[in-house]
PDB file of C-alpha atoms in Angstrom:
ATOM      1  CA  UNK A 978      45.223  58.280 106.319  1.00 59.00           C
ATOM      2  CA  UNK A 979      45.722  55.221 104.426  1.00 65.00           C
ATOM      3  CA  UNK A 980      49.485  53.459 104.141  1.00 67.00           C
ATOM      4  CA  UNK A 981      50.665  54.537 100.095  1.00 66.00           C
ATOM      5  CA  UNK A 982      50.313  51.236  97.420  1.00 72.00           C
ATOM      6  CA  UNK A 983      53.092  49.416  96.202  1.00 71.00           C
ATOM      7  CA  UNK A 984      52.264  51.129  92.681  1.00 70.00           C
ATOM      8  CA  UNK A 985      52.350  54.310  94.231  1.00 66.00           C
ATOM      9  CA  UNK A 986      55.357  54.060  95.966  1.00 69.00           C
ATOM     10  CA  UNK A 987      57.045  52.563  92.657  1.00 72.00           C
ATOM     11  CA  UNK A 988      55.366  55.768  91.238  1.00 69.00           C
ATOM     12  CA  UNK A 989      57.112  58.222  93.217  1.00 77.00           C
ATOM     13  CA  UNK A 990      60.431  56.794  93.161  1.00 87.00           C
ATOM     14  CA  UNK A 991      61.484  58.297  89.817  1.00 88.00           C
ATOM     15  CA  UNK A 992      59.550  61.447  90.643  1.00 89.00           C
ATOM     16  CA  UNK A 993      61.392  61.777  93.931  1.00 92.00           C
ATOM     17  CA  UNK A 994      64.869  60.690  91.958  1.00 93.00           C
ATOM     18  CA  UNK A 995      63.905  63.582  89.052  1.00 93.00           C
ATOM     19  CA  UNK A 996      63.741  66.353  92.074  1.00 94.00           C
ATOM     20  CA  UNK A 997      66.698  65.317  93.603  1.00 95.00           C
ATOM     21  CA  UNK A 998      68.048  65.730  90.287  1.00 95.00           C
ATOM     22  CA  UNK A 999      66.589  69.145  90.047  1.00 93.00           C
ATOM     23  CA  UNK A1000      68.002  70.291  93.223  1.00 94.00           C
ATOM     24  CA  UNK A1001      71.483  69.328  92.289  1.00 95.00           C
ATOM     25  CA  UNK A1002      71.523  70.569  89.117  1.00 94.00           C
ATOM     26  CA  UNK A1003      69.697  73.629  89.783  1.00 92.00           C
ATOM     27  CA  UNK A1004      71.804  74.282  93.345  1.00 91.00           C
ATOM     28  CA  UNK A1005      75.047  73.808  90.876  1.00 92.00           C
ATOM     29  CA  UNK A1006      74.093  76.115  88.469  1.00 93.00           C
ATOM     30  CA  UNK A1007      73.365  78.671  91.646  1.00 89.00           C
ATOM     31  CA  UNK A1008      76.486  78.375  93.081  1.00 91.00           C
ATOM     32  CA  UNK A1009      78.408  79.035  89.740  1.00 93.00           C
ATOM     33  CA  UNK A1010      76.307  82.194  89.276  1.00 90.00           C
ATOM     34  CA  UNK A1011      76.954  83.313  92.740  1.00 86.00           C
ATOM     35  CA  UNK A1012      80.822  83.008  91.764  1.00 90.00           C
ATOM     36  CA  UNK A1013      80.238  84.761  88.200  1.00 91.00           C
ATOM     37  CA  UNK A1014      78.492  87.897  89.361  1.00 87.00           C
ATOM     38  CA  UNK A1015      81.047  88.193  91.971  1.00 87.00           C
ATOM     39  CA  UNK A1016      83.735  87.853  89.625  1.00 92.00           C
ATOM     40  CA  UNK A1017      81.664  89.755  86.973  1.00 92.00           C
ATOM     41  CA  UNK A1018      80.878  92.570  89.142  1.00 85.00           C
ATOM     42  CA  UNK A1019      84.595  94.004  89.508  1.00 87.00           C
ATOM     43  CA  UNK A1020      84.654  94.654  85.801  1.00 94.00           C
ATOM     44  CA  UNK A1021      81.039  95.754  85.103  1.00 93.00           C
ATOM     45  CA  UNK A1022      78.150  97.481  87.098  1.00 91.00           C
ATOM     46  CA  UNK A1023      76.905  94.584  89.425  1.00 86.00           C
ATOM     47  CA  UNK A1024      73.053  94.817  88.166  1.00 87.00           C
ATOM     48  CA  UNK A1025      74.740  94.845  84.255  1.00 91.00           C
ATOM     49  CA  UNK A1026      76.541  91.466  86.379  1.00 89.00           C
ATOM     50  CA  UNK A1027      73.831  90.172  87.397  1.00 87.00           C
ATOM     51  CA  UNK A1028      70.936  90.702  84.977  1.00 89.00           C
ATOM     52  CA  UNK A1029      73.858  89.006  82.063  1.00 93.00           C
ATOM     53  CA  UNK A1030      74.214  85.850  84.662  1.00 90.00           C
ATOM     54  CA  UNK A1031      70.499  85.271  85.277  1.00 89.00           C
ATOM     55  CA  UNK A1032      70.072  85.037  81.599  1.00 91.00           C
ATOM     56  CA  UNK A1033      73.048  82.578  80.808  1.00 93.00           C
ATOM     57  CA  UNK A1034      72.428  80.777  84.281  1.00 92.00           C
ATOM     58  CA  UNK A1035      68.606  80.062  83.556  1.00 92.00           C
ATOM     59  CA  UNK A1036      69.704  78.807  79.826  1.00 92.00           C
ATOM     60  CA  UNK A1037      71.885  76.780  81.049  1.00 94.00           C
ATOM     61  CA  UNK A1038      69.792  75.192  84.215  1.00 93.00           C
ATOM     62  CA  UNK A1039      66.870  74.578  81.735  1.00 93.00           C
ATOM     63  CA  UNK A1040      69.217  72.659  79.278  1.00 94.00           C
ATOM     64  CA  UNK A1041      70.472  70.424  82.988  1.00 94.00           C
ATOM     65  CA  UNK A1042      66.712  70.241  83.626  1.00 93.00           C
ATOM     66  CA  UNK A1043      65.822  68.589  80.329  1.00 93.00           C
ATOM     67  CA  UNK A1044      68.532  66.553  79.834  1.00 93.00           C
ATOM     68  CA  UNK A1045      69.352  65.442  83.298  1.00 93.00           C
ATOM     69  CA  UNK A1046      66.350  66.252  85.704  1.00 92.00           C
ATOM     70  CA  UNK A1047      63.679  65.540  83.260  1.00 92.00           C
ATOM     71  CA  UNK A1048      65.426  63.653  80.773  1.00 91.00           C
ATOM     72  CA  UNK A1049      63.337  65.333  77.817  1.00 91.00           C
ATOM     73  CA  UNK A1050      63.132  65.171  74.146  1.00 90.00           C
ATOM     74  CA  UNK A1051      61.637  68.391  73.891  1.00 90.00           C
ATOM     75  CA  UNK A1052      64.216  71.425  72.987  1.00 88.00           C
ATOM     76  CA  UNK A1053      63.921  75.491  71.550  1.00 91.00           C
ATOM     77  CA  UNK A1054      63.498  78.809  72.219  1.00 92.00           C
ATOM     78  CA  UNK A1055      59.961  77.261  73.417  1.00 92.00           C
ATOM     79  CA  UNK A1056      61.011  75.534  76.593  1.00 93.00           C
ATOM     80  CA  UNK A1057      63.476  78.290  77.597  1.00 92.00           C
ATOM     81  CA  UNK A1058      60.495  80.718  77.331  1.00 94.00           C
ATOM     82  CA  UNK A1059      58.539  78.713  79.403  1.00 94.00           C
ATOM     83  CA  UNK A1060      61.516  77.782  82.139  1.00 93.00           C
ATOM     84  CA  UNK A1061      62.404  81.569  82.162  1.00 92.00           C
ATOM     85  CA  UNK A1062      58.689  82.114  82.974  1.00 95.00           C
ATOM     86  CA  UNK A1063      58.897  80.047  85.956  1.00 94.00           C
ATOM     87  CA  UNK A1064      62.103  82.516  87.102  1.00 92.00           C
ATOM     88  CA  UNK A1065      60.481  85.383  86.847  1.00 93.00           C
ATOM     89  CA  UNK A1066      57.122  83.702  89.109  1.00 94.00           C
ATOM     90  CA  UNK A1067      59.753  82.543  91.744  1.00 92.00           C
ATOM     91  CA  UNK A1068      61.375  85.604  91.495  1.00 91.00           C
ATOM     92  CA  UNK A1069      57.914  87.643  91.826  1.00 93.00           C
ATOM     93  CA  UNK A1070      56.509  85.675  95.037  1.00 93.00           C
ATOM     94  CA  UNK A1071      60.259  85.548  96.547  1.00 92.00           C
ATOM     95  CA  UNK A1072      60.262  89.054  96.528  1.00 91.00           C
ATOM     96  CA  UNK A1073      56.730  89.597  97.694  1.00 93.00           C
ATOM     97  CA  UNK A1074      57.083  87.326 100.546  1.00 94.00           C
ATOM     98  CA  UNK A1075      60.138  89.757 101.802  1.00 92.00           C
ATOM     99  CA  UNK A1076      58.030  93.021 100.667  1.00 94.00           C
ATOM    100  CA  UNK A1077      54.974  91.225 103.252  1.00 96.00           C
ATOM    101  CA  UNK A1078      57.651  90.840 105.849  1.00 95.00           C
ATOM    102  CA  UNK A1079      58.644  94.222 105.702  1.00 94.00           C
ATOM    103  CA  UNK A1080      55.457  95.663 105.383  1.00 97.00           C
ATOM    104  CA  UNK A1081      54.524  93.611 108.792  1.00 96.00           C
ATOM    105  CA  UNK A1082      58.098  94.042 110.135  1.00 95.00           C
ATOM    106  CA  UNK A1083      59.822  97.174 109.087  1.00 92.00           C
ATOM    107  CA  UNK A1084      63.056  95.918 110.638  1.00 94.00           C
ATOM    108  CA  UNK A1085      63.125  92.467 110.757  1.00 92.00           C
ATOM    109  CA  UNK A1086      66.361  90.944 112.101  1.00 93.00           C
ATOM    110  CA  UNK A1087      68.518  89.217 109.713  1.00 91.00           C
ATOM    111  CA  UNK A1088      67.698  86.073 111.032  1.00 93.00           C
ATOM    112  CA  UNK A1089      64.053  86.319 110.320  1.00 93.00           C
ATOM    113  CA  UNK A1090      64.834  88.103 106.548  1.00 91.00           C
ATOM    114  CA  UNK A1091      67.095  85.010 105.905  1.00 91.00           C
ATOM    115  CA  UNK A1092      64.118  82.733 106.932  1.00 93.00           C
ATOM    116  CA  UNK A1093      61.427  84.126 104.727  1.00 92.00           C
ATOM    117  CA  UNK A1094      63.737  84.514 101.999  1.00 91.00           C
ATOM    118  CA  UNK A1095      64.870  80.876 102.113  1.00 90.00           C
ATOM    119  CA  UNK A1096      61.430  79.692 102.872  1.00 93.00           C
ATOM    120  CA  UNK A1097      59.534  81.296 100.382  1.00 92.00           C
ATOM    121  CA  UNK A1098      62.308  80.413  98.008  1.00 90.00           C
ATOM    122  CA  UNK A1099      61.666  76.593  98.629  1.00 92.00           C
ATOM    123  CA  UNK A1100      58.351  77.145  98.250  1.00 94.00           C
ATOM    124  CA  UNK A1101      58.865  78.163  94.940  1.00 93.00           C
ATOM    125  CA  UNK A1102      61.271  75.610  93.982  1.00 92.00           C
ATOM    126  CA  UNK A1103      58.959  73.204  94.745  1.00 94.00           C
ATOM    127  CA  UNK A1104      56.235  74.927  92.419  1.00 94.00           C
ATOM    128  CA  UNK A1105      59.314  75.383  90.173  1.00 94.00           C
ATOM    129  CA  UNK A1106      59.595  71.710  89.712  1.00 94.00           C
ATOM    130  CA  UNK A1107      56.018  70.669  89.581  1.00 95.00           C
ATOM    131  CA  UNK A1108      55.919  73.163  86.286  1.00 94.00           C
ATOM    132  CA  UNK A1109      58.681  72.185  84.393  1.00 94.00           C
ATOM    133  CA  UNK A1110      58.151  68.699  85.276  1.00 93.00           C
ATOM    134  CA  UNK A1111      54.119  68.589  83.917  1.00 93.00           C
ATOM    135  CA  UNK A1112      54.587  71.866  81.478  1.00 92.00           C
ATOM    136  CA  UNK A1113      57.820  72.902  80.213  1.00 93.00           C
ATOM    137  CA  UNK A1114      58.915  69.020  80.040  1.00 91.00           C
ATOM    138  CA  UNK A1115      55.847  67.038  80.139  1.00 85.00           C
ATOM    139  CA  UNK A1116      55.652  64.126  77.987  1.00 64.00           C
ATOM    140  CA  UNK A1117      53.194  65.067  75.648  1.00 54.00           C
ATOM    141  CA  UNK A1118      53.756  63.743  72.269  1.00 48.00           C
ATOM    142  CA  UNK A1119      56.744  61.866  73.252  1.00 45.00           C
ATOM    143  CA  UNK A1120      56.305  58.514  71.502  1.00 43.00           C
ATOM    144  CA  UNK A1121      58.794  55.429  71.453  1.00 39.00           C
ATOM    145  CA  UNK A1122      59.303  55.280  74.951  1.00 43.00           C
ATOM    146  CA  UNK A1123      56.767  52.961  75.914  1.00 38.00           C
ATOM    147  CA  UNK A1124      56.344  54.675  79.242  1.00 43.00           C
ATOM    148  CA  UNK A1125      53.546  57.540  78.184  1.00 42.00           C
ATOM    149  CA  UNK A1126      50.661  55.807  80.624  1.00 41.00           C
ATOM    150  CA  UNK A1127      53.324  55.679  83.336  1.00 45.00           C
ATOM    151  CA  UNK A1128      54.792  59.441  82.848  1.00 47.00           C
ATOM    152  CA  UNK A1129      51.206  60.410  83.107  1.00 47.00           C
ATOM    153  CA  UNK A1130      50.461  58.992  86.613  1.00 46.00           C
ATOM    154  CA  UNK A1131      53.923  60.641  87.412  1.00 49.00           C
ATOM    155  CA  UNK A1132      52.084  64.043  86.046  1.00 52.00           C
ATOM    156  CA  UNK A1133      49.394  63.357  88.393  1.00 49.00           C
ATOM    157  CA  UNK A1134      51.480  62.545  91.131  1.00 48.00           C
ATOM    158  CA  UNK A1135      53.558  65.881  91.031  1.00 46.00           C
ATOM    159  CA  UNK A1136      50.290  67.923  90.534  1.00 46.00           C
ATOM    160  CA  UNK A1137      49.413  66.280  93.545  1.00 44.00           C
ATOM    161  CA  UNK A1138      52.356  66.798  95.780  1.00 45.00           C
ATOM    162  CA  UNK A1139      52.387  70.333  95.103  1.00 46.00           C
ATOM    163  CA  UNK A1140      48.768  70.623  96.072  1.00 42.00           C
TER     164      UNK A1140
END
């Protein structure tokens, strides 16, 4: 394997800085919604709790996304569509991954449940990103930035990551 360029390792710097901010803002807005449903569910059924925080929570982690992971002009019922699309993916293959484990393991320990769980919900994190960074925020007709060849090799680059 060859050593990366210096233009693609000034490349992936801003990519790498845009997940990081992705992760914190996303891990923030997970925590607070842990907190909410908690305090949510001693006044209302828990799924009634829960289902009403997964709606505000995604909202408001796809506004952080664009404004502070992404740093994206583009806004409306549009991109939380598409972001709320990408919840309901992680959400599918998080849950199969633990409906394979059970199927293979009937009674896992909580140790291994934990592991798949966590695992499989990095795994779509990362495909979570790579999504919202070339789809729901890519820089398509953003003009005025003077940056629209270098976004694009940063498109290419996450594609590529993911892969």
């Amino acid at each position: 394997m060859t050593a990366p360029t210096r233009r693609q390792t000034r490349a992936l710097r801003p990519l790498a800085a845009a997940f990081v901010r992705f992760v914190v803002c996303g891990g923030g807005v997970g925590l607070a919604s842990s907190a909410a449903v908690v305090l949510l569910s001693g006044r209302i059924p828990m799924a009634v709790a829960n289902a009403l925080v997964t709606v505000v929570s995604t909202v408001l982690a796809t506004e952080l996304h664009r404004r502070i992971s992404f740093r994206s002009e583009r806004r409306g019922w549009r991109v939380h569509l598409q972001s709320g699309a990408t919840v309901a993916v992680s959400y599918a293959f998080t849950t199969g991954a633990l409906l394979c484990l059970f199927a293979v393991r009937p009674e896992p320990s909580p140790l291994v449940a934990q592991t798949v769980y966590l695992s499989a919900s990095a795994l779509a994190g990362v495909g979570r990103f790579v999504l919202l960074r070339v789809v729901v925020f890519g820089n398509r007709g953003r003009s005025g930035h003077g940056r629209a060849s270098h976004d694009e090799a940063l498109d290419k680059s996450s594609v590529a990551m993911a892969v």
